[in-house]
mmCIF file of C-alpha atoms in Angstrom:
data_model
loop_
_atom_site.group_PDB
_atom_site.id
_atom_site.type_symbol
_atom_site.label_atom_id
_atom_site.label_comp_id
_atom_site.label_asym_id
_atom_site.label_seq_id
_atom_site.Cartn_x
_atom_site.Cartn_y
_atom_site.Cartn_z
ATOM 1 C CA MET A 1 12.073 14.484 -5.590
ATOM 2 C CA LYS A 2 8.490 15.722 -4.779
ATOM 3 C CA LEU A 3 7.246 12.452 -5.421
ATOM 4 C CA PHE A 4 9.702 10.815 -3.453
ATOM 5 C CA PHE A 5 9.189 13.023 -0.357
ATOM 6 C CA ILE A 6 5.301 12.417 -0.497
ATOM 7 C CA LEU A 7 5.816 8.726 -0.085
ATOM 8 C CA PHE A 8 8.412 9.215 2.497
ATOM 9 C CA LEU A 9 5.961 11.506 4.393
ATOM 10 C CA LEU A 10 3.299 8.835 4.055
ATOM 11 C CA PHE A 11 5.725 6.047 5.184
ATOM 12 C CA LEU A 12 6.217 8.386 8.314
ATOM 13 C CA ILE A 13 2.866 9.137 9.017
ATOM 14 C CA GLU A 14 2.080 5.263 8.944
ATOM 15 C CA GLY A 15 4.666 4.632 11.529
ATOM 16 C CA THR A 16 4.819 7.498 13.615
ATOM 17 C CA VAL A 17 1.747 9.542 13.581
ATOM 18 C CA LEU A 18 -1.102 7.164 12.952
ATOM 19 C CA PRO A 19 -0.303 5.113 16.035
ATOM 20 C CA HIS A 20 -0.851 7.945 18.253
ATOM 21 C CA VAL A 21 -4.006 9.118 16.248
ATOM 22 C CA LEU A 22 -5.630 5.508 15.789
ATOM 23 C CA PRO A 23 -5.915 2.539 18.344
ATOM 24 C CA LEU A 24 -3.949 0.230 15.810
ATOM 25 C CA GLN A 25 -4.269 -2.573 18.042
ATOM 26 C CA THR A 26 -6.353 -3.565 20.894
ATOM 27 C CA GLY A 27 -5.229 -6.660 22.775
ATOM 28 C CA ASP A 28 -5.950 -9.549 20.753
ATOM 29 C CA HIS A 29 -8.328 -8.318 18.686
ATOM 30 C CA PHE A 30 -8.877 -5.515 16.166
ATOM 31 C CA GLU A 31 -5.649 -4.858 14.290
ATOM 32 C CA ILE A 32 -5.579 -2.067 11.726
ATOM 33 C CA VAL A 33 -2.198 -1.833 9.470
ATOM 34 C CA PRO A 34 -2.089 1.564 7.465
ATOM 35 C CA ALA A 35 -0.854 0.577 3.751
ATOM 36 C CA PHE A 36 -0.939 4.482 2.929
ATOM 37 C CA VAL A 37 2.511 4.034 0.701
ATOM 38 C CA MET A 38 0.956 0.825 -1.136
ATOM 39 C CA VAL A 39 -2.298 2.965 -2.033
ATOM 40 C CA ALA A 40 0.115 5.984 -3.239
ATOM 41 C CA VAL A 41 2.323 3.432 -5.340
ATOM 42 C CA LEU A 42 -0.776 1.466 -6.883
ATOM 43 C CA LEU A 43 -1.977 5.069 -8.008
ATOM 44 C CA ILE A 44 1.274 6.030 -9.572
ATOM 45 C CA ALA A 45 1.294 2.698 -11.316
ATOM 46 C CA PHE A 46 -2.214 3.336 -12.705
ATOM 47 C CA PHE A 47 -1.942 6.989 -13.403
ATOM 48 C CA ALA A 48 1.892 7.625 -14.160
ATOM 49 C CA ASN A 49 4.206 5.035 -14.793
ATOM 50 C CA VAL A 50 4.091 1.233 -13.795
ATOM 51 C CA ARG A 51 7.983 0.814 -13.697
ATOM 52 C CA TRP A 52 8.220 3.643 -11.257
ATOM 53 C CA GLY A 53 5.328 2.537 -8.943
ATOM 54 C CA MET A 54 7.424 -0.873 -8.891
ATOM 55 C CA ARG A 55 10.514 0.617 -8.179
ATOM 56 C CA TYR A 56 8.826 2.940 -5.368
ATOM 57 C CA ALA A 57 6.895 -0.273 -3.888
ATOM 58 C CA ILE A 58 9.903 -2.297 -3.761
ATOM 59 C CA LEU A 59 11.915 0.611 -2.294
ATOM 60 C CA PHE A 60 9.570 1.233 0.459
ATOM 61 C CA GLY A 61 8.766 -2.292 0.822
ATOM 62 C CA LEU A 62 12.426 -2.798 2.031
ATOM 63 C CA LEU A 63 12.365 0.125 3.938
ATOM 64 C CA ASN A 64 9.462 -1.113 5.973
ATOM 65 C CA ASP A 65 11.103 -4.454 6.306
ATOM 66 C CA ILE A 66 14.213 -2.381 7.637
ATOM 67 C CA VAL A 67 12.590 -0.296 10.030
ATOM 68 C CA ASN A 68 9.302 -1.974 10.880
ATOM 69 C CA THR A 69 9.905 -6.108 10.700
ATOM 70 C CA SER A 70 12.237 -8.744 11.725
ATOM 71 C CA VAL A 71 12.575 -10.472 8.357
ATOM 72 C CA ILE A 72 14.099 -8.397 5.381
ATOM 73 C CA GLY A 73 12.488 -8.615 2.105
ATOM 74 C CA VAL A 74 8.944 -9.708 2.869
ATOM 75 C CA TYR A 75 7.159 -6.506 2.153
ATOM 76 C CA ALA A 76 9.280 -5.716 -0.362
ATOM 77 C CA PHE A 77 8.458 -8.819 -2.425
ATOM 78 C CA SER A 78 4.591 -8.452 -1.450
ATOM 79 C CA MET A 79 4.293 -4.906 -2.274
ATOM 80 C CA GLY A 80 6.124 -5.525 -5.637
ATOM 81 C CA LEU A 81 4.022 -8.621 -6.386
ATOM 82 C CA SER A 82 0.868 -7.023 -5.293
ATOM 83 C CA LEU A 83 1.265 -3.853 -7.472
ATOM 84 C CA TYR A 84 2.194 -5.837 -10.310
ATOM 85 C CA LEU A 85 -0.906 -8.009 -10.177
ATOM 86 C CA THR A 86 -3.322 -5.268 -9.450
ATOM 87 C CA TYR A 87 -1.873 -3.033 -12.116
ATOM 88 C CA LEU A 88 -2.440 -6.109 -14.436
ATOM 89 C CA LEU A 89 -6.349 -6.017 -13.263
ATOM 90 C CA SER A 90 -6.245 -2.416 -14.127
ATOM 91 C CA LYS A 91 -5.772 -2.800 -17.752
ATOM 92 C CA TRP A 92 -8.994 -4.630 -18.127
ATOM 93 C CA VAL A 93 -11.212 -1.709 -16.579
ATOM 94 C CA ASN A 94 -11.756 1.956 -17.298
ATOM 95 C CA LEU A 95 -9.997 3.842 -14.355
ATOM 96 C CA ASN A 96 -12.033 6.267 -12.421
ATOM 97 C CA LEU A 97 -12.522 6.714 -8.689
ATOM 98 C CA MET A 98 -14.624 3.469 -7.941
ATOM 99 C CA THR A 99 -12.414 1.132 -10.080
ATOM 100 C CA ALA A 100 -9.300 2.615 -8.507
ATOM 101 C CA LEU A 101 -10.874 2.674 -5.135
ATOM 102 C CA ALA A 102 -11.926 -1.035 -5.613
ATOM 103 C CA LEU A 103 -8.137 -1.755 -7.389
ATOM 104 C CA SER A 104 -6.845 -0.138 -4.290
ATOM 105 C CA ALA A 105 -8.641 -2.070 -1.796
ATOM 106 C CA PHE A 106 -7.760 -5.329 -3.685
ATOM 107 C CA GLY A 107 -3.902 -4.403 -3.822
ATOM 108 C CA VAL A 108 -3.851 -3.630 0.061
ATOM 109 C CA LEU A 109 -5.837 -7.172 0.447
ATOM 110 C CA LEU A 110 -3.319 -9.034 -1.842
ATOM 111 C CA CYS A 111 -0.417 -7.536 0.102
ATOM 112 C CA GLN A 112 -1.620 -8.189 3.549
ATOM 113 C CA ILE A 113 -2.562 -11.821 2.653
ATOM 114 C CA GLU A 114 0.961 -12.510 1.234
ATOM 115 C CA VAL A 115 2.696 -10.874 3.963
ATOM 116 C CA TYR A 116 0.588 -12.742 6.222
ATOM 117 C CA LEU A 117 1.157 -16.288 4.425
ATOM 118 C CA ILE A 118 4.970 -15.613 4.284
ATOM 119 C CA TYR A 119 5.103 -14.947 8.269
ATOM 120 C CA LEU A 120 2.936 -17.916 8.720
ATOM 121 C CA MET A 121 5.027 -20.387 6.656
ATOM 122 C CA ILE A 122 8.200 -19.188 8.438
ATOM 123 C CA GLY A 123 7.061 -18.836 11.773
ATOM 124 C CA VAL A 124 7.226 -15.232 12.733
ATOM 125 C CA THR A 125 3.401 -14.820 13.235
ATOM 126 C CA THR A 126 1.127 -17.502 15.159
ATOM 127 C CA GLN A 127 -2.141 -15.446 14.666
ATOM 128 C CA PRO A 128 -4.751 -17.898 13.428
ATOM 129 C CA VAL A 129 -6.302 -17.563 9.929
ATOM 130 C CA THR A 130 -9.480 -16.711 11.477
ATOM 131 C CA ALA A 131 -8.153 -13.826 13.583
ATOM 132 C CA PHE A 132 -6.603 -12.514 10.757
ATOM 133 C CA LEU A 133 -9.686 -12.614 8.428
ATOM 134 C CA ILE A 134 -12.007 -11.070 11.123
ATOM 135 C CA TRP A 135 -9.690 -8.947 13.213
ATOM 136 C CA ARG A 136 -7.033 -7.674 10.687
ATOM 137 C CA LEU A 137 -8.593 -7.616 7.327
ATOM 138 C CA PRO A 138 -11.730 -5.511 7.498
ATOM 139 C CA PRO A 139 -10.562 -2.673 9.843
ATOM 140 C CA THR A 140 -7.385 -2.365 7.454
ATOM 141 C CA LEU A 141 -9.493 -2.324 4.396
ATOM 142 C CA VAL A 142 -11.812 0.362 6.025
ATOM 143 C CA LEU A 143 -8.890 2.452 7.051
ATOM 144 C CA ASN A 144 -6.963 2.186 3.578
ATOM 145 C CA ILE A 145 -10.426 2.644 1.554
ATOM 146 C CA ILE A 146 -10.969 5.771 3.668
ATOM 147 C CA PHE A 147 -7.476 7.260 2.675
ATOM 148 C CA THR A 148 -7.932 6.545 -0.942
ATOM 149 C CA LEU A 149 -11.143 8.371 -0.896
ATOM 150 C CA ILE A 150 -9.210 11.368 0.579
ATOM 151 C CA PHE A 151 -6.133 10.946 -1.301
ATOM 152 C CA TYR A 152 -7.523 10.028 -4.727
ATOM 153 C CA PHE A 153 -7.948 13.429 -6.129
ATOM 154 C CA PRO A 154 -5.200 15.479 -4.957
ATOM 155 C CA PHE A 155 -2.772 12.788 -5.834
ATOM 156 C CA TRP A 156 -4.283 12.148 -9.259
ATOM 157 C CA HIS A 157 -4.085 16.187 -10.018
ATOM 158 C CA PHE A 158 -0.486 15.847 -8.781
ATOM 159 C CA LEU A 159 0.450 12.934 -11.132
ATOM 160 C CA SER A 160 -1.557 14.153 -14.127
ATOM 161 C CA GLY A 161 0.623 17.569 -13.719
ATOM 162 C CA MET A 162 4.072 15.743 -13.739
ATOM 163 C CA ASP A 163 5.908 14.295 -16.797
ATOM 164 C CA GLU A 164 7.962 11.258 -17.144
ATOM 165 C CA GLU A 165 10.964 13.216 -15.895
ATOM 166 C CA ASP A 166 9.308 14.356 -12.618
ATOM 167 C CA VAL A 167 8.000 10.704 -11.892
ATOM 168 C CA ARG A 168 11.614 9.644 -11.709
#
């Protein structure tokens, strides 16, 4: 239950606290999307259990769809697929802070691109690709890389102290 509550707390921080602390959007430019839950489920997949990381990714993706978006399933699908593909890449490297940081950034990048492309295909967004690549991706990656740097060691110690039963 501790792991679920940590993820739920991160979900709440993404949607309620962070918009009041950081300017997540300024007019037509500079858009930041916090993906703290995505970073956490990636770390769960890397250091604890990929099956539970996937379950949490889909669960919190669906929760994000229900609470924050108008289309159900986009974030659930994107977070699950991004986690799986990033986890496959992690099998090719020795996981340490730098590789986990790079893989987390890749996972967040992949998830954001998937969500954008799905929304673009179904007509939910009209944001041009260049605006997405210039005004949304770089600030989003910077914020989530900073979060990963802060969150990595405490969460890694937390996960390493858990056994298989605790992850559930």
